[in-house]
Coordinates of C-alpha atoms and ligand atoms in Angstrom, one line a residue:
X1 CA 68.5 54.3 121.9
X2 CA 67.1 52.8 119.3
X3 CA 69.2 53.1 116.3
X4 CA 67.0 54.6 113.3
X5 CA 67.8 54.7 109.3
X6 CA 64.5 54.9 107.8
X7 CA 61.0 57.2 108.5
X8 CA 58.3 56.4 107.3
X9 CA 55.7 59.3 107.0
X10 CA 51.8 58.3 106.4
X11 CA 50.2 61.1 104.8
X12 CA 51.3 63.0 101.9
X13 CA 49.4 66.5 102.5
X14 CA 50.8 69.4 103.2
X15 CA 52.4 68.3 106.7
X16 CA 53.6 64.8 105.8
X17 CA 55.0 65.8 102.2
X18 CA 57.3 68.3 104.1
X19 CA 58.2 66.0 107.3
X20 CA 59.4 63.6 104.7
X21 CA 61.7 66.2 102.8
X22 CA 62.7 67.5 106.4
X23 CA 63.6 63.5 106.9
X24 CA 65.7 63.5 103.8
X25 CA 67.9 66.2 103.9
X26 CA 68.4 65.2 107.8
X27 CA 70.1 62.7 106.2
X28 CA 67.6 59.7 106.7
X29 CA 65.9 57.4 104.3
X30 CA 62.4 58.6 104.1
X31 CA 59.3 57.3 102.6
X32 CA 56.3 59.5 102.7
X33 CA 52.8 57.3 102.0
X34 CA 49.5 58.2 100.9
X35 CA 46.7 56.1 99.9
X36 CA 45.9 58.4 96.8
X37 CA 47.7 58.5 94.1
X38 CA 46.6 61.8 92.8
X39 CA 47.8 63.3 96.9
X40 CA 51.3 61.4 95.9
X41 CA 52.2 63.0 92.3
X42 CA 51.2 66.6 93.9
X43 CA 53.2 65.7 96.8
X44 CA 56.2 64.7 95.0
X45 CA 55.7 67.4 92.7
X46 CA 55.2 69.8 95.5
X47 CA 58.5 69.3 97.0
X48 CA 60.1 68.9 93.4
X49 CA 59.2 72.8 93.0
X50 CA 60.6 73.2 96.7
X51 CA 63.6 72.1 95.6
X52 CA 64.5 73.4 92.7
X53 CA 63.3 76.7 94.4
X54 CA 65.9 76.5 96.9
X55 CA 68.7 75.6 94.6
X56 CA 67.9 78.3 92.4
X57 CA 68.3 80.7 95.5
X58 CA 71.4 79.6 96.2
X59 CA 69.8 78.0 99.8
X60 CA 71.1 74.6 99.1
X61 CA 73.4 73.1 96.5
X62 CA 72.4 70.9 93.9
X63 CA 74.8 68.2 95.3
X64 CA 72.5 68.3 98.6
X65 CA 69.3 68.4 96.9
X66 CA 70.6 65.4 94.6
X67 CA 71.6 63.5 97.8
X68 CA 67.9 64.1 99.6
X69 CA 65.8 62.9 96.7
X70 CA 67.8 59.3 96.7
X71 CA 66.9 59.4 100.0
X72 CA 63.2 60.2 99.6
X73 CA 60.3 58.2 97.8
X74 CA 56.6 58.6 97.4
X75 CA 54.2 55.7 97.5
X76 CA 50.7 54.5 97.8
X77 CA 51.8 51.2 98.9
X78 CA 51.4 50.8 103.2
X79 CA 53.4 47.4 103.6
X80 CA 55.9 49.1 100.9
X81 CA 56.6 52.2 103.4
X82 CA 56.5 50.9 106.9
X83 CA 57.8 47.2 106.3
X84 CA 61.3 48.1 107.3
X85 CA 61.3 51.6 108.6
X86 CA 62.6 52.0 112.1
X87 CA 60.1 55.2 112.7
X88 CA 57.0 56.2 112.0
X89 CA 55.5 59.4 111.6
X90 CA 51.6 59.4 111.3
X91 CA 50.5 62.9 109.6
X92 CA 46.7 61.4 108.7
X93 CA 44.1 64.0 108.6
X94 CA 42.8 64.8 112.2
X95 CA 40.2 62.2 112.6
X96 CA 40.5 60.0 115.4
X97 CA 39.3 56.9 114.0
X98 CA 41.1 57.2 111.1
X99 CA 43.7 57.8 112.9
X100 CA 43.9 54.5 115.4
X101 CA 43.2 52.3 112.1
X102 CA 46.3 53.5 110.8
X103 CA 47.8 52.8 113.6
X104 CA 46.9 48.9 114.1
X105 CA 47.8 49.1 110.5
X106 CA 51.0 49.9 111.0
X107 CA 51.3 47.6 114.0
X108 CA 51.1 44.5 111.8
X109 CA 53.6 45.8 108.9
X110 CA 56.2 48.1 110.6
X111 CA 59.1 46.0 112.6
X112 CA 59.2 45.3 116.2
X113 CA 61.5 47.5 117.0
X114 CA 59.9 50.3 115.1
X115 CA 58.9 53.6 117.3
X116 CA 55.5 54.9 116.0
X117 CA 54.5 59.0 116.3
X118 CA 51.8 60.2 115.5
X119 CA 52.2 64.5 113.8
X120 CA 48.8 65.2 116.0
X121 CA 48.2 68.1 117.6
X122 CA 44.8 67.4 119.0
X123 CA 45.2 63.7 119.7
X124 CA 47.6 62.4 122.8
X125 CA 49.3 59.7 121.3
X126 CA 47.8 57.4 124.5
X127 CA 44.4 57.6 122.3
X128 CA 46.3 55.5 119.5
X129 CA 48.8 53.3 121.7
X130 CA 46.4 51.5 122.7
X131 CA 45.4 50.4 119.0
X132 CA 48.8 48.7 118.8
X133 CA 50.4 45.9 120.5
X134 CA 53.4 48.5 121.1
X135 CA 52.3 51.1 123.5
X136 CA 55.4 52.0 125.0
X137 CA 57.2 52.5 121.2
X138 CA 54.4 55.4 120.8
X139 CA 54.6 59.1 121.2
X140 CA 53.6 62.3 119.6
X141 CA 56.0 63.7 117.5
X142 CA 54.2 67.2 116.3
X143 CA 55.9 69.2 113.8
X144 CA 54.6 73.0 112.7
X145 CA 53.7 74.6 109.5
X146 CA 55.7 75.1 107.1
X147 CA 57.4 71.8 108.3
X148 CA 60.4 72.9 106.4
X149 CA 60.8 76.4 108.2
X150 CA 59.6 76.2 111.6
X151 CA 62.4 74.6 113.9
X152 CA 60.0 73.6 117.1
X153 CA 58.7 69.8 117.4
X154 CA 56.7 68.8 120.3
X155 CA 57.3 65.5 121.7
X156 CA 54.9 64.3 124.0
X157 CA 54.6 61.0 126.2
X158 CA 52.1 59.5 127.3
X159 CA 52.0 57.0 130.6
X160 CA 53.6 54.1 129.2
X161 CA 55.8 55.9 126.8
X162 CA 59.5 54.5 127.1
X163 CA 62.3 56.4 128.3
X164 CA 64.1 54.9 125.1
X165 CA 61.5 56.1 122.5
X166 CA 61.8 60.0 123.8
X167 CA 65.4 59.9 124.1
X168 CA 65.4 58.2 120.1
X169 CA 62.6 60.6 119.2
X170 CA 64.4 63.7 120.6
X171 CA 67.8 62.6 119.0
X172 CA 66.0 61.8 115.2
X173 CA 64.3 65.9 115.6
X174 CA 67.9 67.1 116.6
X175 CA 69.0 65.2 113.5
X176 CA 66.7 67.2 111.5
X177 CA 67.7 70.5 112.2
X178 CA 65.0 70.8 114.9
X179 CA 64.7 72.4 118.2
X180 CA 62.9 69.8 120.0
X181 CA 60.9 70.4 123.4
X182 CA 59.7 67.3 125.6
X183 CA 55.5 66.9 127.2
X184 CA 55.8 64.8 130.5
X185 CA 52.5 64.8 130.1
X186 CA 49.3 65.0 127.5
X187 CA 47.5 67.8 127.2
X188 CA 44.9 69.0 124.5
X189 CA 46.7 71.5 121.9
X190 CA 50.3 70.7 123.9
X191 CA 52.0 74.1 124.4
X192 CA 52.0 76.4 121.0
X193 CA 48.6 75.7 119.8
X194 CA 47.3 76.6 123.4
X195 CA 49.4 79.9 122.6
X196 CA 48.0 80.1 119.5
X197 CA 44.5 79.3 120.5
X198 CA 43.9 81.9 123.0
X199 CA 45.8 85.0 120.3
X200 CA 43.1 83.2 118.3
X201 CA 40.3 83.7 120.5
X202 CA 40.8 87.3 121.4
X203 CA 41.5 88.1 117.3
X204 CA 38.4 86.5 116.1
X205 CA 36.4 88.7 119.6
X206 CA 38.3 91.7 118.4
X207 CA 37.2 91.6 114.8
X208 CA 33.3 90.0 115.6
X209 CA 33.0 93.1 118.2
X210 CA 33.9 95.1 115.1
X211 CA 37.1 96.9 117.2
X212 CA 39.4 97.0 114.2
X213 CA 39.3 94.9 110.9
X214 CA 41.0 91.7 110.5
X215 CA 43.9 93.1 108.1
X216 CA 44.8 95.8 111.4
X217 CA 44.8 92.8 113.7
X218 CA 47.4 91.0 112.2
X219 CA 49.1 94.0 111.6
X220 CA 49.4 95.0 114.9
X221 CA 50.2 91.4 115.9
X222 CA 53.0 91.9 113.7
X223 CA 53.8 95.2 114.5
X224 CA 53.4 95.5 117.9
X225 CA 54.4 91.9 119.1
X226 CA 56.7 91.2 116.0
X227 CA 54.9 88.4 115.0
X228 CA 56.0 86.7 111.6
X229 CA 51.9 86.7 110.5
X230 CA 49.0 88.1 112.2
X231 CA 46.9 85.2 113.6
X232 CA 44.0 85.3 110.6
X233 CA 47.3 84.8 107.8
X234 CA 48.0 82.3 110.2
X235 CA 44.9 80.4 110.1
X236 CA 44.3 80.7 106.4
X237 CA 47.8 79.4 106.2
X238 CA 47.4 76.0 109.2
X239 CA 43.8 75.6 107.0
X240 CA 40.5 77.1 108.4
X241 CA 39.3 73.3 108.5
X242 CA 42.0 72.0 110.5
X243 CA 41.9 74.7 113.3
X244 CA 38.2 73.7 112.9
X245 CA 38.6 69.9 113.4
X246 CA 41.0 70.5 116.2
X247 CA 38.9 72.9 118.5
X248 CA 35.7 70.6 117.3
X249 CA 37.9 67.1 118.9
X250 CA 39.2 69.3 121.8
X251 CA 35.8 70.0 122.7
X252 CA 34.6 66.3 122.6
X253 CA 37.7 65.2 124.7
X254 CA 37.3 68.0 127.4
X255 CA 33.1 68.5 126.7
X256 CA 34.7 72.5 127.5
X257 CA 32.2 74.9 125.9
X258 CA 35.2 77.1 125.7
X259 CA 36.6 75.1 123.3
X260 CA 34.4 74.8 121.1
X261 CA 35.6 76.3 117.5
X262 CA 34.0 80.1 116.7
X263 CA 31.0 80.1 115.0
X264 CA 32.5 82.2 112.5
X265 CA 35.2 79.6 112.3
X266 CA 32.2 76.8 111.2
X267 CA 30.3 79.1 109.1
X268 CA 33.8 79.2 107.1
X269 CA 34.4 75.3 107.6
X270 CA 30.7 75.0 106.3
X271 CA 31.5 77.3 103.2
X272 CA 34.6 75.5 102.3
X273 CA 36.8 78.4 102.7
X274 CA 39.8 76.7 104.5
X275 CA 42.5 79.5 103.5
X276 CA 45.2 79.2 101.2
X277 CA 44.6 75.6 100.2
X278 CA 41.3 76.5 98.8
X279 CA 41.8 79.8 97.3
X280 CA 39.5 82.0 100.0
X281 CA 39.4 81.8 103.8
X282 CA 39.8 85.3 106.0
X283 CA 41.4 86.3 102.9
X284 CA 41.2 85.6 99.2
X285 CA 44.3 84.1 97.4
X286 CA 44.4 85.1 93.5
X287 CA 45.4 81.7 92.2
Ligands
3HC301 N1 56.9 75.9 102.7 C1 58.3 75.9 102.7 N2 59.1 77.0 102.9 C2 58.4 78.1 103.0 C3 57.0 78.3 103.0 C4 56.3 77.1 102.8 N3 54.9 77.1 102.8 N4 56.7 79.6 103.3 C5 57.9 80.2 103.4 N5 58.9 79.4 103.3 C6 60.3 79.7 103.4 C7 60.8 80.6 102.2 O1 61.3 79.8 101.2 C8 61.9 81.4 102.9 O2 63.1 80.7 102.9 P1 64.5 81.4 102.8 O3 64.5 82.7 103.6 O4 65.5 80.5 103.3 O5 64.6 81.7 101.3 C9 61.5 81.5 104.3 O6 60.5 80.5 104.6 C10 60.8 82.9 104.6 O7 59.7 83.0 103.7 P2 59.2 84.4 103.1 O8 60.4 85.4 103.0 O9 58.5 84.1 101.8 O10 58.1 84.9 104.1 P3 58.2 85.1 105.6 O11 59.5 85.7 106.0 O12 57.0 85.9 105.9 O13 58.1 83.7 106.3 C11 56.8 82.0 107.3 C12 57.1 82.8 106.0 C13 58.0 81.2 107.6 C14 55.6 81.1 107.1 C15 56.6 83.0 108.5 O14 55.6 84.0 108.1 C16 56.2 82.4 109.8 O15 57.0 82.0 110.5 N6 54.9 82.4 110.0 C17 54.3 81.8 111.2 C18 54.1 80.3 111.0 C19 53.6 79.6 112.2 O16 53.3 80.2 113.2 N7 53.5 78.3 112.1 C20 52.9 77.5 113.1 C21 51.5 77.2 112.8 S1 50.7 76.2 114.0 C22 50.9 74.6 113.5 O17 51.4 74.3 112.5 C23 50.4 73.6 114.5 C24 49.3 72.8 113.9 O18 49.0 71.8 114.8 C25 48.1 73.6 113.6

């Protein structure tokens, strides 16, 4: 297996902040990237607040939360975070040409023997291998919000994926405290979000139809199925615009009508209400 010290997360929002943090108190070297300043100092800050939140509850000692942050840094600069990591972990907003230039970015910076994941949940990781001179060293590695709560990580492989980057990938999500489950194969939305997506589907029909109200639908999804949040908490919580972007790609890569998002989900895209992040999405957040 390939032997790995230091992770290197590209992205700093809400996703990559935490899978760097998750890095850190696994006990790695982390550095989590961003090309905006302003998205690095709330990141950092972000997981600042996490931290002290936890200490203060008695959830992890100050000696542990010392330990993590030497372990953790934030940065803008690309050739500063990947030049020596070992892995990668691409969590880049779900756009896939954004997405394949980070990668050939990457490609040209990050060591040779460096693996390179990709956090997507849409996006096979074949349709960003191939952007690099290093297809075999790529994989999905596809974490689940809150990054520093939910235990499940979704590896998938695509054709030329290595037997030596899943076993390495596998091994560095054990490290982390993960539960780690293995994709011999791609699929659009991998195994939860298909889950999700159809309790989705039949919510949003239930609610459109006028059956019940969105506030009983999650609480019978939490009642009845003993559910942590009903699926509209949920999206407002994932971000109205990324369940958006993700059915919107789905649909381009299968040209499945079924896939398409809601139309209530784009009139709320449209609007800007994305959930939590902006204050209003199925629900509206005081501050
Ligand atoms: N960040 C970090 N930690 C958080 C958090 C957040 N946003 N929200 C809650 N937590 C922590 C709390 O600190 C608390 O920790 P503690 O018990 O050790 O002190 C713990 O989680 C429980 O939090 P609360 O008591 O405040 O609230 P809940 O018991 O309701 O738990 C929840 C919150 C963990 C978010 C829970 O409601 C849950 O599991 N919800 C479902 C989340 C889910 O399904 N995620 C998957 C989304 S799909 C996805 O990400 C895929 C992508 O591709 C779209």
């Amino acid at each position: 297996m390939t032997e790995v010290k230091k992770i290197a997360v590209i992205g700093s929002g809400a996703m990559g902040r935490q899978i760097g943090m998750v890095a850190a108190l696994g006990g790695f070297d982390a550095v989590v990237q961003d090309i905006s300043a302003d998205a690095v100092s709330q990141a950092e800050q972000a997981m600042k607040e996490w931290v002290d939140g936890r200490v203060a509850k008695g959830r992890l000692d100050a000696g542990q939360a010392d330990a993590a942050w030497s372990r953790l840094r934030f940065t803008t600069d690309l050739r500063e975070a990947v030049g020596d990591a070992d892995l990668v972990i691409e969590a880049a907003t779900e756009k896939l040409d954004i997405k394949r230039r980070v990668f050939a970015q990457i490609d040209e910076l990050a060591p040779g023997h460096a693996i390179l994941t990709t956090n997507s949940s849409t996006y096979g990781s074949s349709s960003v291998a191939d952007a690099t001179k290093r297809p075999e060293k790529v994989c999905n590695m596809h974490f689940f919000n809150p990054a520093l709560v939910m235990k499940a990580v979704e590896v998938v492989r695509h054709p030329d994926t290595s037997d030596d980057t899943v076993d390495t990938v596998m091994a560095v999500a054990r490290q982390m405290g993960k539960l780690p489950v293995l994709l011999n194969k791609e699929i659009p939305g991998f195994i939860a979000n298909r889950l999700m997506g159809a309790l989705r589907s039949e919510a949003i029909d239930l609610f459109e139809q006028g059956i019940a109200s969105l506030e009983d639908i999650d609480v019978a999804a939490k009642s009845a199925l003993g559910h942590p949040m009903g699926p509209f908490e949920l999206m407002d919580l994932v971000g109205i615009d990324v369940t958006y972007l993700i059915r919107e790609a789905t649909f381009d890569m299968t040209g499945d009508e079924r896939e398409k998002p809601h139309p209530l989900i784009t009139e709320k895209y449209e609007a800007g209400e994305f959930g939590r992040k902006t204050g209003k999405g199925w629900y509206s957040y005081a501050d």
